[in-house]
PDB file of N, CA, C and O in Angstrom:
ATOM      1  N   UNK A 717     113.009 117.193  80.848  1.00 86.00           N
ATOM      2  CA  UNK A 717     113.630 117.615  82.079  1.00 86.00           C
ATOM      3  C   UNK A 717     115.040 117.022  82.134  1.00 86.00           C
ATOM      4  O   UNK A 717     115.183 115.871  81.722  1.00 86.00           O
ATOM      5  N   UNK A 718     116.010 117.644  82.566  1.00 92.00           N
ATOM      6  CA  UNK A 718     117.111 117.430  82.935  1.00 92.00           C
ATOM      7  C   UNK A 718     117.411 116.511  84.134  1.00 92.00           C
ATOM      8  O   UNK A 718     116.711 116.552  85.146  1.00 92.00           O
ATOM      9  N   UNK A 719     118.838 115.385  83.956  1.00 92.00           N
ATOM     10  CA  UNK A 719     118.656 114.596  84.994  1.00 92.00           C
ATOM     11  C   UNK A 719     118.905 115.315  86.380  1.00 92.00           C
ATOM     12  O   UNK A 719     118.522 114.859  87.457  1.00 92.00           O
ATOM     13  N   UNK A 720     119.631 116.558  86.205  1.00 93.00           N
ATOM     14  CA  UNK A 720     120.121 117.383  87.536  1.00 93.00           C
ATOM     15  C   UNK A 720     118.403 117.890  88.134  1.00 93.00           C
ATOM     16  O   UNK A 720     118.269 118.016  89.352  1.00 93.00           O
ATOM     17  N   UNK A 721     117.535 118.076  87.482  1.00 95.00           N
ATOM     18  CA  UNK A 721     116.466 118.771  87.642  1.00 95.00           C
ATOM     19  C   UNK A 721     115.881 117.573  88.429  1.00 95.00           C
ATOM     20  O   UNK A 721     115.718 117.625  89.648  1.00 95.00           O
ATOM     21  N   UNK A 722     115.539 116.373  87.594  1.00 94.00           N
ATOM     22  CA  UNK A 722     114.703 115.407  87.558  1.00 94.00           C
ATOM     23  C   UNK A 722     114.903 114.875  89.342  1.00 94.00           C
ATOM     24  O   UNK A 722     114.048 114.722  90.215  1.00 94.00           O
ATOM     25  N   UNK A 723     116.358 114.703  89.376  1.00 96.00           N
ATOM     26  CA  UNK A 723     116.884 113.944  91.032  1.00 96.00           C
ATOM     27  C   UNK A 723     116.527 115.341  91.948  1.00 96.00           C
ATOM     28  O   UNK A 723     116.117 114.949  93.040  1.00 96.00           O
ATOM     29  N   UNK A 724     116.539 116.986  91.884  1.00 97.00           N
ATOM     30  CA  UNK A 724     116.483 117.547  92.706  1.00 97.00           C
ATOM     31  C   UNK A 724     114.379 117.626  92.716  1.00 97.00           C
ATOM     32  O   UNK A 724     113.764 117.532  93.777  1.00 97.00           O
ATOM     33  N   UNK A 725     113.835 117.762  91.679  1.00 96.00           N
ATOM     34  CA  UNK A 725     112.340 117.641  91.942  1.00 96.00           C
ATOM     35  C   UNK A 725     112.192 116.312  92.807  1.00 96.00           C
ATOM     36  O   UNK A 725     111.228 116.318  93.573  1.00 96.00           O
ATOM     37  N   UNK A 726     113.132 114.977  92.807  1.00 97.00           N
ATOM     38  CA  UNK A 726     112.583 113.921  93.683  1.00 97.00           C
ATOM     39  C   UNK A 726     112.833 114.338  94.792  1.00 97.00           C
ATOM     40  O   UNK A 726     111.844 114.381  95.524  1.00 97.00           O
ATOM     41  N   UNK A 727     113.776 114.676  95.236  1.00 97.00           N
ATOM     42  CA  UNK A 727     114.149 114.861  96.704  1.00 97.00           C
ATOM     43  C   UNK A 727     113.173 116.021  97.235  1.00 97.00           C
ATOM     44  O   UNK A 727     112.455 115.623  98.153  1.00 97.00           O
ATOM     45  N   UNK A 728     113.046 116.906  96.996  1.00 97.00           N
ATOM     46  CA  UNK A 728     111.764 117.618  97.246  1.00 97.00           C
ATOM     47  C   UNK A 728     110.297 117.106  97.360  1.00 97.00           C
ATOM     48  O   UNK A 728     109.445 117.775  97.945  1.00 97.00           O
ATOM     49  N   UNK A 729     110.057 116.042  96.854  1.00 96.00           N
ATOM     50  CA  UNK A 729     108.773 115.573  97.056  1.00 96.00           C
ATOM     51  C   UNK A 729     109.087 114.182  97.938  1.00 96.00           C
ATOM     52  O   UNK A 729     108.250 113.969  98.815  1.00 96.00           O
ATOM     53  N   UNK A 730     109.982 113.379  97.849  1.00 95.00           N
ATOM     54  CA  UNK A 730     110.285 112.754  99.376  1.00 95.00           C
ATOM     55  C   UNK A 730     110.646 113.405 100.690  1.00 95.00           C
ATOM     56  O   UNK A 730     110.777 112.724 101.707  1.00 95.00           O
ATOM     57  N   UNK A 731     110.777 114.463 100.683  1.00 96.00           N
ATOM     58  CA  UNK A 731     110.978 115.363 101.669  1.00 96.00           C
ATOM     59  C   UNK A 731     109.757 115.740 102.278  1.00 96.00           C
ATOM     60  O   UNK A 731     109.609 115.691 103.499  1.00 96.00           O
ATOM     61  N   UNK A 732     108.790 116.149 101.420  1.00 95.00           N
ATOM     62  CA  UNK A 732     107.529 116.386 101.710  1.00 95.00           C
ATOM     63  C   UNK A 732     106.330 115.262 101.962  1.00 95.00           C
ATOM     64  O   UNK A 732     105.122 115.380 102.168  1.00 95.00           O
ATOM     65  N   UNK A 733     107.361 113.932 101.833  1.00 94.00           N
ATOM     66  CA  UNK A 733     106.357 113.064 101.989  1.00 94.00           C
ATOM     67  C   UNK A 733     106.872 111.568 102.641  1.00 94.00           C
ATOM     68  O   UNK A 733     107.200 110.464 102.205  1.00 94.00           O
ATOM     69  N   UNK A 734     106.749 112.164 103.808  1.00 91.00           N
ATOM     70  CA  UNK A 734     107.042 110.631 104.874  1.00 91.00           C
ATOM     71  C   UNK A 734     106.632 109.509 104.232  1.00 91.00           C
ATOM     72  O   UNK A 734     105.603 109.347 103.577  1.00 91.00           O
ATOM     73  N   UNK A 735     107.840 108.458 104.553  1.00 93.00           N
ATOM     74  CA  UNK A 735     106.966 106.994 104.166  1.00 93.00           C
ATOM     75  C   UNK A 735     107.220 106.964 102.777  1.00 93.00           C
ATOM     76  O   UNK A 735     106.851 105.933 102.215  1.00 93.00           O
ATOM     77  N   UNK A 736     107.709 107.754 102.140  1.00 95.00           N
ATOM     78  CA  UNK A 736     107.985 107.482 100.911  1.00 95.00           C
ATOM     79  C   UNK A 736     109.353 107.479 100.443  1.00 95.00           C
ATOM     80  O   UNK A 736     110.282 108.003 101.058  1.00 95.00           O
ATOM     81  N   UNK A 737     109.472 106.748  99.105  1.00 96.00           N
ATOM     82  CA  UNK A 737     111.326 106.967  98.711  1.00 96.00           C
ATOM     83  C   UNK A 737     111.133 107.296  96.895  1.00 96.00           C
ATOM     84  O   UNK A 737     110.910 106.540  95.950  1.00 96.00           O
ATOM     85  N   UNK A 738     111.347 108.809  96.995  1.00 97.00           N
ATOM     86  CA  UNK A 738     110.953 109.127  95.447  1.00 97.00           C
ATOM     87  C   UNK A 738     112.472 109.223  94.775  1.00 97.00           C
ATOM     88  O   UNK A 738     113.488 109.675  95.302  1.00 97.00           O
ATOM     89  N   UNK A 739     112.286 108.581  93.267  1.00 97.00           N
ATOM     90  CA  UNK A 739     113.637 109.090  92.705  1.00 97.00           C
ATOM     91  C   UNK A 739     113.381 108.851  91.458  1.00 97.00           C
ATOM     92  O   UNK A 739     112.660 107.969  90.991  1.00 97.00           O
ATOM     93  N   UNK A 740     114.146 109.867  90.783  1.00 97.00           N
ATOM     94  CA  UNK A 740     114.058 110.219  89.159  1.00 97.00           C
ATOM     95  C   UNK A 740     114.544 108.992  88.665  1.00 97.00           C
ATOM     96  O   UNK A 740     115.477 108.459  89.266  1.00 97.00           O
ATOM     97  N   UNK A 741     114.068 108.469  87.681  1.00 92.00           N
ATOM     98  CA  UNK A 741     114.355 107.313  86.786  1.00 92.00           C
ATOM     99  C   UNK A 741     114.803 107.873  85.484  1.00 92.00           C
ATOM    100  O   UNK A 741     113.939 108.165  84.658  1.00 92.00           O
ATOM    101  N   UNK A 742     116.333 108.095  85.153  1.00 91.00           N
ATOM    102  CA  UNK A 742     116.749 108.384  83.865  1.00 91.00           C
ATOM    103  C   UNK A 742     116.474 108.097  82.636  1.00 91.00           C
ATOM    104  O   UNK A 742     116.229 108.636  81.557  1.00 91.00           O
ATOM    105  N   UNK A 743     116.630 106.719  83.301  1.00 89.00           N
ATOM    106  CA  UNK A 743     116.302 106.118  81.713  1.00 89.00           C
ATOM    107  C   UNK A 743     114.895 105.900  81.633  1.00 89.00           C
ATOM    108  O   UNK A 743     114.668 105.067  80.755  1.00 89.00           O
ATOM    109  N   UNK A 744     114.152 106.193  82.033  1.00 89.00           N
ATOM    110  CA  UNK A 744     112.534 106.275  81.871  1.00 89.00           C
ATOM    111  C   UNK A 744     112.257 107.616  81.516  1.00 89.00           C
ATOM    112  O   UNK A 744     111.387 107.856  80.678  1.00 89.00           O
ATOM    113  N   UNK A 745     112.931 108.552  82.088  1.00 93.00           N
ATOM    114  CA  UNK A 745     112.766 110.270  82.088  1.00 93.00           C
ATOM    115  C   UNK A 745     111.423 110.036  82.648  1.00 93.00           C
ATOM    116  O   UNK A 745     110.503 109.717  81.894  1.00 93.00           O
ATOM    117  N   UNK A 746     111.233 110.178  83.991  1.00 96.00           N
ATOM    118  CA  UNK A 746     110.039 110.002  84.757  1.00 96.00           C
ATOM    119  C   UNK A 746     110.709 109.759  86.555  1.00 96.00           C
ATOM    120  O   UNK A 746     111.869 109.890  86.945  1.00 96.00           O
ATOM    121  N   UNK A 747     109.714 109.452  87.185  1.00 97.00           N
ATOM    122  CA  UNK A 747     109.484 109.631  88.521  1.00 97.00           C
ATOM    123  C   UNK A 747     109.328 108.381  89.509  1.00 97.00           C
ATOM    124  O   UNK A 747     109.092 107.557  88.625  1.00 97.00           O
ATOM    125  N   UNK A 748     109.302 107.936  90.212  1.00 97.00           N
ATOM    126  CA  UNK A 748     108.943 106.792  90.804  1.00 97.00           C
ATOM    127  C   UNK A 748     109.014 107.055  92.196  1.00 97.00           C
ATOM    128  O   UNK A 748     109.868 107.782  92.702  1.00 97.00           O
ATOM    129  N   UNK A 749     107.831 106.275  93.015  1.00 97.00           N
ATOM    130  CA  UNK A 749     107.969 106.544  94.486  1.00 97.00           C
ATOM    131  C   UNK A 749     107.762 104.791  95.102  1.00 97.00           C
ATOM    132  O   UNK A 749     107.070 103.949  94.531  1.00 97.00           O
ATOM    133  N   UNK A 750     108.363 104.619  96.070  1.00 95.00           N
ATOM    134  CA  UNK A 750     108.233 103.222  96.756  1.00 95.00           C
ATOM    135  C   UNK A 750     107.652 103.755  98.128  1.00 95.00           C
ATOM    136  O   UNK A 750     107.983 104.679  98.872  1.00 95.00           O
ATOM    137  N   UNK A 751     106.274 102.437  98.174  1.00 92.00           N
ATOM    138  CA  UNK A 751     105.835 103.338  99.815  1.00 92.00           C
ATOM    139  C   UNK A 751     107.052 102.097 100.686  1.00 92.00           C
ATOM    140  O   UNK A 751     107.287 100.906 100.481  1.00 92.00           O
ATOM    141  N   UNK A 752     107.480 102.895 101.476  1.00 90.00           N
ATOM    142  CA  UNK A 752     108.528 102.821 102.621  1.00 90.00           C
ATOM    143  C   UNK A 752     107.337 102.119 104.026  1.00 90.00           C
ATOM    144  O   UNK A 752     107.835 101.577 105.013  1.00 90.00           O
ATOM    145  N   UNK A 753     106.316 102.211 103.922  1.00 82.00           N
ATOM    146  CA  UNK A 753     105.064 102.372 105.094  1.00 82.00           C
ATOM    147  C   UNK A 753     104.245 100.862 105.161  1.00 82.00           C
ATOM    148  O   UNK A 753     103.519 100.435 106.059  1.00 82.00           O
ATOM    149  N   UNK A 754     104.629 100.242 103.909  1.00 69.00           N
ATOM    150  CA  UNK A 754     103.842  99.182 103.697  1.00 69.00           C
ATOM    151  C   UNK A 754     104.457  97.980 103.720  1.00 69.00           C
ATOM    152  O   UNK A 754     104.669  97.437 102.636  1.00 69.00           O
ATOM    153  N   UNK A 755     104.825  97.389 104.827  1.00 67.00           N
ATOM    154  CA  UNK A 755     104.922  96.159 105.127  1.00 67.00           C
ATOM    155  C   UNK A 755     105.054  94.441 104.527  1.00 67.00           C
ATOM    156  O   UNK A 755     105.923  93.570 104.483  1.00 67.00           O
ATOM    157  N   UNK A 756     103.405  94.632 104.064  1.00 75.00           N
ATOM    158  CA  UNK A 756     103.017  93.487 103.999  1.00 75.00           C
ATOM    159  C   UNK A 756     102.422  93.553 102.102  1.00 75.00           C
ATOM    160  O   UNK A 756     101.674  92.725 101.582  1.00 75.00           O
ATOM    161  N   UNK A 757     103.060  94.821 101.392  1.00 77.00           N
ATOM    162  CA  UNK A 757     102.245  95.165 100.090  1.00 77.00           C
ATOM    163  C   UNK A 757     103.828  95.842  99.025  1.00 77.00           C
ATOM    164  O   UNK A 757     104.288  96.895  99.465  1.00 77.00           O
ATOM    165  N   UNK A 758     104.408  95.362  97.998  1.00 82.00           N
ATOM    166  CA  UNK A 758     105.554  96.457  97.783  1.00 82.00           C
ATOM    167  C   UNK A 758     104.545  97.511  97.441  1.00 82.00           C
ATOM    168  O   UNK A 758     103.416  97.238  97.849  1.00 82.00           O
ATOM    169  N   UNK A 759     104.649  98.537  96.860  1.00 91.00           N
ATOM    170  CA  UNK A 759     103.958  99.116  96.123  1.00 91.00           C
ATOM    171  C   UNK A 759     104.985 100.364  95.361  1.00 91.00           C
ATOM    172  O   UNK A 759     105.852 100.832  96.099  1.00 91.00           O
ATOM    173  N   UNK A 760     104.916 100.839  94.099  1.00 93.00           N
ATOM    174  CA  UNK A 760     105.454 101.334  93.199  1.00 93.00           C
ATOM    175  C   UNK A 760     104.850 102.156  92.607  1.00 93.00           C
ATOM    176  O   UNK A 760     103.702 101.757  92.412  1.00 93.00           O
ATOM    177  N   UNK A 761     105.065 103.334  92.122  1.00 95.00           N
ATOM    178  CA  UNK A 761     104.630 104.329  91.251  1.00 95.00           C
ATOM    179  C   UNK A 761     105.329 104.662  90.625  1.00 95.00           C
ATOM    180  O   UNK A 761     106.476 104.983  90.936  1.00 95.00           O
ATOM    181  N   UNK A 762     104.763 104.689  89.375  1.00 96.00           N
ATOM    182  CA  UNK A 762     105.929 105.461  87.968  1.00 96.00           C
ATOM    183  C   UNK A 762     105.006 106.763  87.536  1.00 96.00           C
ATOM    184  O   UNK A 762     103.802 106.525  87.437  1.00 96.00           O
ATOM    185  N   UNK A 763     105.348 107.816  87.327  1.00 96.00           N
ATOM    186  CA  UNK A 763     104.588 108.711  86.506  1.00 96.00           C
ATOM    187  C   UNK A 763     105.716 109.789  85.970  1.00 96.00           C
ATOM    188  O   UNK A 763     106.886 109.825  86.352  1.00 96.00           O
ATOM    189  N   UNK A 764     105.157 110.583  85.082  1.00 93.00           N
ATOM    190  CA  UNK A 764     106.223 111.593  84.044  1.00 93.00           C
ATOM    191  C   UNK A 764     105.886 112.887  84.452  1.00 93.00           C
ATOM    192  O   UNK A 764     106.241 113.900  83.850  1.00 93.00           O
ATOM    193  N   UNK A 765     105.300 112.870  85.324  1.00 95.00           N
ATOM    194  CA  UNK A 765     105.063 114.498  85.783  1.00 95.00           C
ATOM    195  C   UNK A 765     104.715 114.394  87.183  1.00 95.00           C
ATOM    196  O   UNK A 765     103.915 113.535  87.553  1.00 95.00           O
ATOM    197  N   UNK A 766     105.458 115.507  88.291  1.00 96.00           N
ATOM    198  CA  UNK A 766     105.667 115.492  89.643  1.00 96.00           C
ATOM    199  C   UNK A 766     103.787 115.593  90.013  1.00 96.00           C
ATOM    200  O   UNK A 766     103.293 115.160  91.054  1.00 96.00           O
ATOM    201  N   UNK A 767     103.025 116.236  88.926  1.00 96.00           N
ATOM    202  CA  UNK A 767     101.666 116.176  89.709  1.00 96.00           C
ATOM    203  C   UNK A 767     101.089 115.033  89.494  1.00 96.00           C
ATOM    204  O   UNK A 767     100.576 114.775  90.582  1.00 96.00           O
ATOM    205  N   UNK A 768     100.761 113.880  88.522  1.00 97.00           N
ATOM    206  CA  UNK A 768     100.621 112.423  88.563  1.00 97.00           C
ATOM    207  C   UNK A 768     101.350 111.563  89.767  1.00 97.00           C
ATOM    208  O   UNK A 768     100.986 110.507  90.285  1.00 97.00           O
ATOM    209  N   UNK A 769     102.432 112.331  90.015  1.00 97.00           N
ATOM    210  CA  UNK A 769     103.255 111.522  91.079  1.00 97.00           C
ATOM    211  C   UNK A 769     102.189 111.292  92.176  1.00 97.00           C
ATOM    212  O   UNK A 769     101.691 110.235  92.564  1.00 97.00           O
ATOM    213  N   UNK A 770     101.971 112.575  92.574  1.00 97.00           N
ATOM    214  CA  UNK A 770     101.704 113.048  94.009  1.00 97.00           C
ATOM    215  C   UNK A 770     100.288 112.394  94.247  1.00 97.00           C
ATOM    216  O   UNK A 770      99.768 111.886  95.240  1.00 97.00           O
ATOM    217  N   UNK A 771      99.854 112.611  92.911  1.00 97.00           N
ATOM    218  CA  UNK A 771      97.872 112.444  93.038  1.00 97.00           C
ATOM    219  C   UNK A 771      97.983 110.703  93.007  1.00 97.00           C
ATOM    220  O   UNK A 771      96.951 110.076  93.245  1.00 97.00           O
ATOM    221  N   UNK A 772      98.989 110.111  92.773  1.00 96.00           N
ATOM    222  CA  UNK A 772      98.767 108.645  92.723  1.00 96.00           C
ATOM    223  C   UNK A 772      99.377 108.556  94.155  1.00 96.00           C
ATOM    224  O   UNK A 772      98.580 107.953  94.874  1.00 96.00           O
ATOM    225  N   UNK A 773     100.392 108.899  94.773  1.00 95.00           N
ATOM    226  CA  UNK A 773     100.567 109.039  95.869  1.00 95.00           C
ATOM    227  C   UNK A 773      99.647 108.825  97.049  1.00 95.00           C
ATOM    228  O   UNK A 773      99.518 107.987  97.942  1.00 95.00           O
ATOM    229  N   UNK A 774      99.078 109.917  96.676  1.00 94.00           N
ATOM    230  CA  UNK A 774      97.885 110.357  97.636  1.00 94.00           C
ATOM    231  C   UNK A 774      96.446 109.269  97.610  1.00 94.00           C
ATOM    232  O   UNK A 774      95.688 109.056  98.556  1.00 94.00           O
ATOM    233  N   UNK A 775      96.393 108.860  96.631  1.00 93.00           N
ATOM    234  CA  UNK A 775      95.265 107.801  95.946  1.00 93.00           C
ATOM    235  C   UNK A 775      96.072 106.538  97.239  1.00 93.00           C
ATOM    236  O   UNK A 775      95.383 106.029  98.123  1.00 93.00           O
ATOM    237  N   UNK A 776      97.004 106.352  97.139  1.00 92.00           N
ATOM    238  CA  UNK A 776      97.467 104.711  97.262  1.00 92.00           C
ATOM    239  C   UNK A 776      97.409 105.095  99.292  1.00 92.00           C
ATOM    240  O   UNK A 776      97.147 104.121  99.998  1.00 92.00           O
ATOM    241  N   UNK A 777      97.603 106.160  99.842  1.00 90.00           N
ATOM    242  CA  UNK A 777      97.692 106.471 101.263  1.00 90.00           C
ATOM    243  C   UNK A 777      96.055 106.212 101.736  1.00 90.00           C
ATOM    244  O   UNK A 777      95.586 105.579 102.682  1.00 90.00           O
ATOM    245  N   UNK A 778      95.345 107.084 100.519  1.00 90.00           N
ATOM    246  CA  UNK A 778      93.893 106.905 101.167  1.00 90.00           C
ATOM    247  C   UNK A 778      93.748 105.764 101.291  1.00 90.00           C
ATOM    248  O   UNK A 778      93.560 105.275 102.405  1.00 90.00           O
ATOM    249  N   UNK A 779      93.815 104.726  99.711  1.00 87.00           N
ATOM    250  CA  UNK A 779      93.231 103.306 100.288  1.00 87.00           C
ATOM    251  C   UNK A 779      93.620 102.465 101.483  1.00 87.00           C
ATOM    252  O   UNK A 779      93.043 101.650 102.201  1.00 87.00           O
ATOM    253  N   UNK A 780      94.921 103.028 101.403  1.00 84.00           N
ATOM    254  CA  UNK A 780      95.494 102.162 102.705  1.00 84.00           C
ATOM    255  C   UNK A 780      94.942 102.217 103.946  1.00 84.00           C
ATOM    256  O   UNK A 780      95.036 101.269 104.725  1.00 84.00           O
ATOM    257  N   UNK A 781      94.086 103.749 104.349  1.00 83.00           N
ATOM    258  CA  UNK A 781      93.952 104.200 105.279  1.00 83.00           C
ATOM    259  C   UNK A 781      92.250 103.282 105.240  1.00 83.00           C
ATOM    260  O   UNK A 781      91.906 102.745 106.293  1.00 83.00           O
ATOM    261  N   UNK A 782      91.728 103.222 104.554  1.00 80.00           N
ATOM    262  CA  UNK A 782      90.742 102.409 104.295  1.00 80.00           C
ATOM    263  C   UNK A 782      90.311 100.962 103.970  1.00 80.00           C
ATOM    264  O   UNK A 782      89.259 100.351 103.782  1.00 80.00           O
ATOM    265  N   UNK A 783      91.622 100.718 103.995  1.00 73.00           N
ATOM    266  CA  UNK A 783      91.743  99.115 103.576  1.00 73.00           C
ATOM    267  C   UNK A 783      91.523  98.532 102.803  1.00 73.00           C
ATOM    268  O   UNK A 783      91.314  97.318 102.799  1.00 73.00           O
ATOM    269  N   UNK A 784      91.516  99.640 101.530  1.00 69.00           N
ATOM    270  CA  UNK A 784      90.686  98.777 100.425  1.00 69.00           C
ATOM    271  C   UNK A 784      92.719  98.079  99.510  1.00 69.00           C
ATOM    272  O   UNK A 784      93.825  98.324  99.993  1.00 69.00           O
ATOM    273  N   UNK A 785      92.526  97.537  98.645  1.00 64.00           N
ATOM    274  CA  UNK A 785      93.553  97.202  97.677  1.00 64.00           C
ATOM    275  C   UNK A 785      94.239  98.043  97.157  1.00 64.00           C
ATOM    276  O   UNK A 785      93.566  98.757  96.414  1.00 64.00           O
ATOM    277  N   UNK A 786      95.597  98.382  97.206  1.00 60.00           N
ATOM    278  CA  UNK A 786      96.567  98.963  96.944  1.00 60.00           C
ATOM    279  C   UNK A 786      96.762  98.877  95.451  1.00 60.00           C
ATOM    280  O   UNK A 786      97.651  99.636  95.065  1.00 60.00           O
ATOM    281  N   UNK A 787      96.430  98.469  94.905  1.00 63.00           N
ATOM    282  CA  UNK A 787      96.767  98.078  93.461  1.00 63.00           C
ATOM    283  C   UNK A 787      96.392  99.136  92.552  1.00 63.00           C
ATOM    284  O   UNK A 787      95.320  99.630  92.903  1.00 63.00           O
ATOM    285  N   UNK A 788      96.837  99.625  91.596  1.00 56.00           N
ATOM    286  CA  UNK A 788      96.477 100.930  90.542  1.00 56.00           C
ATOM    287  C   UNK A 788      95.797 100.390  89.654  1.00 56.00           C
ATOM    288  O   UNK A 788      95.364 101.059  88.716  1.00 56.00           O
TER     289      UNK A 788
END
């Protein structure tokens, strides 16, 4: 993927996803999201494809919502 591609697929999926701060990592050629929501936890995601992004995304909101450990 292209870096013009890579920064416009992030902004589209931080757009779609409150609480989060997604941005293309060049020199990784990959993805990363910081939850924005979590306080008291950093938490980080790296993945190489926008659907790993999202599904780890979504993994780290449930636990939260459940209280279990944030950790991957």
């Amino acid at each position: 993927m292209r870096d013009d591609e890579g920064r416009a697929l992030a902004a589209t999926i931080q757009q779609r996803s409150p609480g989060w701060m997604v941005m293309w990592s060049p020199w990784r050629r990959g993805l990363s999201a910081f939850a924005c929501w979590n306080s008291t936890q950093c938490v980080v995601i790296d993945a190489h494809t926008p659907e790993d992004l999202l599904h780890l995304m979504l993994s780290v909101e449930m636990r939260a919502q459940h209280g279990t450990s944030l950790d991957l």
